[in-house]
PDB file of C-alpha atoms in Angstrom:
ATOM      1  CA  GLU A 273     109.792  65.885  95.230  1.00 42.00           C
ATOM      2  CA  ALA A 274     110.178  67.068  91.684  1.00 44.00           C
ATOM      3  CA  HIS A 275     112.656  65.180  89.608  1.00 48.00           C
ATOM      4  CA  VAL A 276     114.533  66.790  86.733  1.00 50.00           C
ATOM      5  CA  ALA A 277     116.627  64.608  84.465  1.00 49.00           C
ATOM      6  CA  ALA A 278     118.874  65.930  81.729  1.00 46.00           C
ATOM      7  CA  VAL A 279     117.805  64.412  78.450  1.00 47.00           C
ATOM      8  CA  SER A 280     119.862  64.669  75.279  1.00 40.00           C
ATOM      9  CA  ALA A 281     118.318  65.588  71.957  1.00 38.00           C
ATOM     10  CA  GLY A 282     118.232  61.871  71.094  1.00 43.00           C
ATOM     11  CA  GLY A 283     115.795  61.193  73.929  1.00 46.00           C
ATOM     12  CA  GLY A 284     118.023  59.240  76.354  1.00 46.00           C
ATOM     13  CA  ALA A 285     119.110  60.412  79.820  1.00 45.00           C
ATOM     14  CA  GLU A 286     122.687  61.646  80.074  1.00 43.00           C
ATOM     15  CA  GLY A 287     125.143  59.845  82.274  1.00 43.00           C
ATOM     16  CA  GLY A 288     125.931  61.239  85.713  1.00 44.00           C
ATOM     17  CA  GLY A 289     128.078  64.364  85.744  1.00 44.00           C
ATOM     18  CA  GLY A 290     128.300  64.768  81.967  1.00 46.00           C
ATOM     19  CA  GLY A 291     128.181  68.282  80.516  1.00 48.00           C
ATOM     20  CA  GLN A 292     125.018  69.377  78.811  1.00 48.00           C
ATOM     21  CA  SER A 293     125.095  70.073  75.111  1.00 50.00           C
ATOM     22  CA  SER A 294     123.339  73.015  73.513  1.00 50.00           C
ATOM     23  CA  HIS A 295     120.538  70.585  72.543  1.00 60.00           C
ATOM     24  CA  SER A 296     119.864  69.275  76.061  1.00 82.00           C
ATOM     25  CA  ALA A 297     116.424  69.389  77.617  1.00 83.00           C
ATOM     26  CA  TRP A 298     114.952  68.643  81.010  1.00 81.00           C
ATOM     27  CA  ALA A 299     112.439  65.859  81.461  1.00 81.00           C
ATOM     28  CA  LEU A 300     109.384  67.162  83.293  1.00 79.00           C
ATOM     29  CA  ASP A 301     107.647  65.070  85.897  1.00 79.00           C
ATOM     30  CA  PRO A 302     104.010  65.900  86.819  1.00 77.00           C
ATOM     31  CA  LEU A 303     104.975  68.055  89.827  1.00 77.00           C
ATOM     32  CA  LEU A 304     107.429  70.204  87.869  1.00 76.00           C
ATOM     33  CA  SER A 305     105.030  70.405  84.949  1.00 77.00           C
ATOM     34  CA  ASP A 306     102.337  71.687  87.323  1.00 76.00           C
ATOM     35  CA  ALA A 307     104.775  74.297  88.690  1.00 74.00           C
ATOM     36  CA  LEU A 308     105.537  75.582  85.186  1.00 75.00           C
ATOM     37  CA  PHE A 309     102.028  75.623  83.723  1.00 73.00           C
ATOM     38  CA  ARG A 310      99.057  77.265  85.362  1.00 66.00           C
ATOM     39  CA  GLY A 311      95.749  75.437  85.211  1.00 58.00           C
ATOM     40  CA  GLY A 312      93.994  77.788  82.765  1.00 51.00           C
ATOM     41  CA  GLU A 313      97.081  78.407  80.671  1.00 55.00           C
ATOM     42  CA  ALA A 314      97.820  74.712  80.213  1.00 53.00           C
ATOM     43  CA  ALA A 315      94.938  74.318  77.756  1.00 50.00           C
ATOM     44  CA  LYS A 316      96.153  77.253  75.610  1.00 60.00           C
ATOM     45  CA  ASP A 317      99.872  76.474  75.736  1.00 64.00           C
ATOM     46  CA  PRO A 318     101.171  74.127  73.025  1.00 62.00           C
ATOM     47  CA  GLN A 319     104.089  73.031  75.262  1.00 65.00           C
ATOM     48  CA  ALA A 320     101.818  72.127  78.205  1.00 64.00           C
ATOM     49  CA  GLY A 321     101.879  68.422  77.429  1.00 64.00           C
ATOM     50  CA  ALA A 322     105.582  68.328  76.622  1.00 69.00           C
ATOM     51  CA  ALA A 323     107.657  65.689  78.359  1.00 73.00           C
ATOM     52  CA  SER A 324     110.849  67.755  78.109  1.00 80.00           C
ATOM     53  CA  MET A 325     111.826  71.401  77.791  1.00 81.00           C
ATOM     54  CA  PRO A 326     115.068  73.396  77.368  1.00 85.00           C
ATOM     55  CA  PRO A 327     116.574  74.645  80.658  1.00 85.00           C
ATOM     56  CA  LYS A 328     116.250  78.311  79.644  1.00 87.00           C
ATOM     57  CA  GLU A 329     112.532  77.903  79.014  1.00 84.00           C
ATOM     58  CA  VAL A 330     112.072  76.090  82.350  1.00 83.00           C
ATOM     59  CA  ARG A 331     113.829  78.957  84.177  1.00 84.00           C
ATOM     60  CA  ARG A 332     111.822  81.635  82.334  1.00 84.00           C
ATOM     61  CA  ARG A 333     108.499  79.957  83.096  1.00 82.00           C
ATOM     62  CA  PHE A 334     109.375  79.279  86.727  1.00 80.00           C
ATOM     63  CA  LEU A 335     110.448  82.901  87.371  1.00 81.00           C
ATOM     64  CA  LYS A 336     107.286  84.128  85.659  1.00 79.00           C
ATOM     65  CA  ARG A 337     105.213  82.128  88.169  1.00 79.00           C
ATOM     66  CA  LEU A 338     106.932  83.631  91.233  1.00 78.00           C
ATOM     67  CA  GLU A 339     105.296  86.459  93.149  1.00 78.00           C
ATOM     68  CA  GLN A 340     107.110  89.788  92.837  1.00 79.00           C
ATOM     69  CA  TRP A 341     108.518  91.400  96.000  1.00 80.00           C
ATOM     70  CA  THR A 342     110.292  94.721  96.493  1.00 77.00           C
ATOM     71  CA  ARG A 343     113.064  95.438  98.998  1.00 77.00           C
ATOM     72  CA  VAL A 344     113.653  99.052 100.054  1.00 75.00           C
ATOM     73  CA  SER A 345     116.793  99.722 102.096  1.00 72.00           C
ATOM     74  CA  GLY A 346     119.176 102.532 102.953  1.00 67.00           C
ATOM     75  CA  GLY A 347     118.461 106.160 103.712  1.00 64.00           C
ATOM     76  CA  ALA A 348     116.830 106.649 107.099  1.00 64.00           C
ATOM     77  CA  LEU A 349     115.781 103.003 107.340  1.00 67.00           C
ATOM     78  CA  GLU A 350     117.431 100.925 110.032  1.00 71.00           C
ATOM     79  CA  LYS A 351     116.037  97.665 108.647  1.00 76.00           C
ATOM     80  CA  PRO A 352     115.090  96.948 105.019  1.00 77.00           C
ATOM     81  CA  MET A 353     111.379  97.032 104.192  1.00 76.00           C
ATOM     82  CA  HIS A 354     109.840  94.259 102.104  1.00 77.00           C
ATOM     83  CA  ALA A 355     106.567  94.670 100.243  1.00 77.00           C
ATOM     84  CA  ARG A 356     104.631  92.654  97.694  1.00 80.00           C
ATOM     85  CA  GLY A 357     104.369  93.814  94.111  1.00 78.00           C
ATOM     86  CA  GLU A 358     105.987  96.588  92.132  1.00 78.00           C
ATOM     87  CA  PRO A 359     108.281  99.146  93.758  1.00 77.00           C
ATOM     88  CA  PRO A 360     106.376 102.150  95.104  1.00 80.00           C
ATOM     89  CA  LYS A 361     106.133 105.050  92.672  1.00 85.00           C
ATOM     90  CA  VAL A 362     107.221 108.604  93.420  1.00 88.00           C
ATOM     91  CA  VAL A 363     104.637 110.940  91.886  1.00 90.00           C
ATOM     92  CA  LEU A 364     106.171 113.889  90.040  1.00 92.00           C
ATOM     93  CA  THR A 365     103.715 116.390  88.546  1.00 92.00           C
ATOM     94  CA  THR A 366     103.763 119.926  87.186  1.00 93.00           C
ATOM     95  CA  GLU A 367     100.826 122.260  87.750  1.00 93.00           C
ATOM     96  CA  GLN A 368      99.745 125.797  86.988  1.00 94.00           C
ATOM     97  CA  ARG A 369      98.794 127.789  90.089  1.00 91.00           C
ATOM     98  CA  ARG A 370      97.732 131.418  89.716  1.00 93.00           C
ATOM     99  CA  GLY A 371      99.572 131.642  86.420  1.00 93.00           C
ATOM    100  CA  HIS A 372     102.830 130.163  87.760  1.00 93.00           C
ATOM    101  CA  SER A 373     104.334 126.725  87.184  1.00 93.00           C
ATOM    102  CA  VAL A 374     104.861 124.471  90.199  1.00 95.00           C
ATOM    103  CA  THR A 375     106.554 121.067  90.320  1.00 94.00           C
ATOM    104  CA  CYS A 376     105.150 118.704  92.969  1.00 94.00           C
ATOM    105  CA  VAL A 377     106.819 115.566  94.343  1.00 93.00           C
ATOM    106  CA  ALA A 378     104.646 113.159  96.337  1.00 92.00           C
ATOM    107  CA  GLU A 379     104.967 109.656  97.868  1.00 88.00           C
ATOM    108  CA  LEU A 380     108.525 110.189  99.145  1.00 88.00           C
ATOM    109  CA  ALA A 381     107.618 108.498 102.443  1.00 83.00           C
ATOM    110  CA  ALA A 382     107.527 105.124 100.654  1.00 80.00           C
ATOM    111  CA  TYR A 383     111.334 105.396 100.414  1.00 82.00           C
ATOM    112  CA  SER A 384     111.596 106.932 103.894  1.00 81.00           C
ATOM    113  CA  ILE A 385     112.711 110.290 102.485  1.00 87.00           C
ATOM    114  CA  ASP A 386     111.732 113.097 104.852  1.00 88.00           C
ATOM    115  CA  PRO A 387     109.725 115.645 102.800  1.00 91.00           C
ATOM    116  CA  TYR A 388     111.009 118.597 104.852  1.00 93.00           C
ATOM    117  CA  THR A 389     114.639 117.604 104.260  1.00 92.00           C
ATOM    118  CA  ALA A 390     113.864 116.979 100.594  1.00 92.00           C
ATOM    119  CA  ALA A 391     112.314 120.464 100.319  1.00 94.00           C
ATOM    120  CA  ARG A 392     115.468 122.073 101.764  1.00 94.00           C
ATOM    121  CA  GLU A 393     117.697 120.074  99.425  1.00 93.00           C
ATOM    122  CA  LEU A 394     115.544 120.800  96.385  1.00 93.00           C
ATOM    123  CA  ALA A 395     115.531 124.513  97.165  1.00 93.00           C
ATOM    124  CA  GLY A 396     119.336 124.429  96.942  1.00 92.00           C
ATOM    125  CA  VAL A 397     119.478 122.163  93.889  1.00 90.00           C
ATOM    126  CA  CYS A 398     116.841 124.038  91.901  1.00 90.00           C
ATOM    127  CA  GLY A 399     117.544 127.533  93.195  1.00 90.00           C
ATOM    128  CA  ALA A 400     113.850 128.060  93.819  1.00 91.00           C
ATOM    129  CA  THR A 401     111.459 128.194  96.737  1.00 91.00           C
ATOM    130  CA  ALA A 402     110.357 124.765  97.958  1.00 93.00           C
ATOM    131  CA  ASN A 403     107.840 123.977 100.663  1.00 93.00           C
ATOM    132  CA  VAL A 404     105.846 121.030 102.017  1.00 94.00           C
ATOM    133  CA  GLU A 405     102.070 121.000 101.682  1.00 92.00           C
ATOM    134  CA  GLU A 406     100.128 118.765 104.043  1.00 91.00           C
ATOM    135  CA  GLU A 407      96.803 117.330 103.029  1.00 85.00           C
ATOM    136  CA  ALA A 408      94.569 115.165 105.234  1.00 83.00           C
ATOM    137  CA  LEU A 409      93.162 112.136 103.437  1.00 84.00           C
ATOM    138  CA  LYS A 410      89.813 110.509 104.247  1.00 86.00           C
ATOM    139  CA  SER A 411      91.627 107.735 106.091  1.00 87.00           C
ATOM    140  CA  GLY A 412      93.112 110.320 108.461  1.00 84.00           C
ATOM    141  CA  VAL A 413      96.644 109.964 107.088  1.00 83.00           C
ATOM    142  CA  GLN A 414      98.606 113.131 106.356  1.00 85.00           C
ATOM    143  CA  LYS A 415      99.818 113.292 102.758  1.00 88.00           C
ATOM    144  CA  ARG A 416     102.905 115.471 102.388  1.00 91.00           C
ATOM    145  CA  VAL A 417     103.773 116.896  98.973  1.00 93.00           C
ATOM    146  CA  VAL A 418     106.950 118.851  98.238  1.00 94.00           C
ATOM    147  CA  SER A 419     106.209 121.833  95.952  1.00 94.00           C
ATOM    148  CA  VAL A 420     108.996 123.609  94.071  1.00 94.00           C
ATOM    149  CA  GLN A 421     108.325 126.846  92.185  1.00 94.00           C
ATOM    150  CA  GLY A 422     109.019 126.484  88.479  1.00 93.00           C
ATOM    151  CA  LEU A 423     109.390 123.611  86.032  1.00 93.00           C
ATOM    152  CA  TRP A 424     112.014 121.398  87.657  1.00 93.00           C
ATOM    153  CA  ASP A 425     110.819 117.933  86.662  1.00 89.00           C
ATOM    154  CA  ARG A 426     114.040 116.959  84.848  1.00 91.00           C
ATOM    155  CA  SER A 427     116.287 118.251  87.624  1.00 91.00           C
ATOM    156  CA  ILE A 428     114.263 116.420  90.269  1.00 91.00           C
ATOM    157  CA  THR A 429     114.220 113.245  88.148  1.00 90.00           C
ATOM    158  CA  GLU A 430     118.048 113.356  88.048  1.00 90.00           C
ATOM    159  CA  TRP A 431     118.344 114.337  91.742  1.00 90.00           C
ATOM    160  CA  LEU A 432     116.276 111.436  93.166  1.00 88.00           C
ATOM    161  CA  PRO A 433     118.544 108.609  91.876  1.00 86.00           C
ATOM    162  CA  ALA A 434     121.758 110.590  92.407  1.00 86.00           C
ATOM    163  CA  LYS A 435     121.066 111.701  95.996  1.00 85.00           C
ATOM    164  CA  HIS A 436     118.759 108.966  97.331  1.00 82.00           C
ATOM    165  CA  GLY A 437     119.554 106.008  95.071  1.00 79.00           C
ATOM    166  CA  LEU A 438     116.010 105.506  93.785  1.00 79.00           C
ATOM    167  CA  PRO A 439     115.721 103.100  90.862  1.00 75.00           C
ATOM    168  CA  PRO A 440     114.972 104.725  87.481  1.00 72.00           C
ATOM    169  CA  ARG A 441     111.588 102.959  87.215  1.00 71.00           C
ATOM    170  CA  CYS A 442     110.257 104.896  90.180  1.00 67.00           C
TER     171      CYS A 442
END
């Protein structure tokens, strides 16, 4: 098991239960040091051979090493979905079709938002015609894109977090 000892700025270990000063550091054993420094990065990092490190730096490095996961919950989902990596992105584009502007919203299924319901709601919010276009991908999956007549990208960007609770980064 990894062992972390609180070490004062003077170099000695603090007594049991004592509060840490602003100059305290954690002594790193080989296992904890390996968890904080990747193999290739250890050669480049000047702190790689350090015997102690401030607690904030230990936390920052440890969280940086963790794998990112995303949890999607709410809406039509009965159970939360967990996925590796960044949160799924909702694709919002504007196009010109036959001389008219169209705003398209794709990838709503990643947040279990029904595109047909979203089209009805967007028609009311934007005061414009909205429909769902289905496109078959090579994999055989149906891609559904909500198209709204006009330039409604700002209104839709405000509507998604307000109505469905999507994070701003999406």
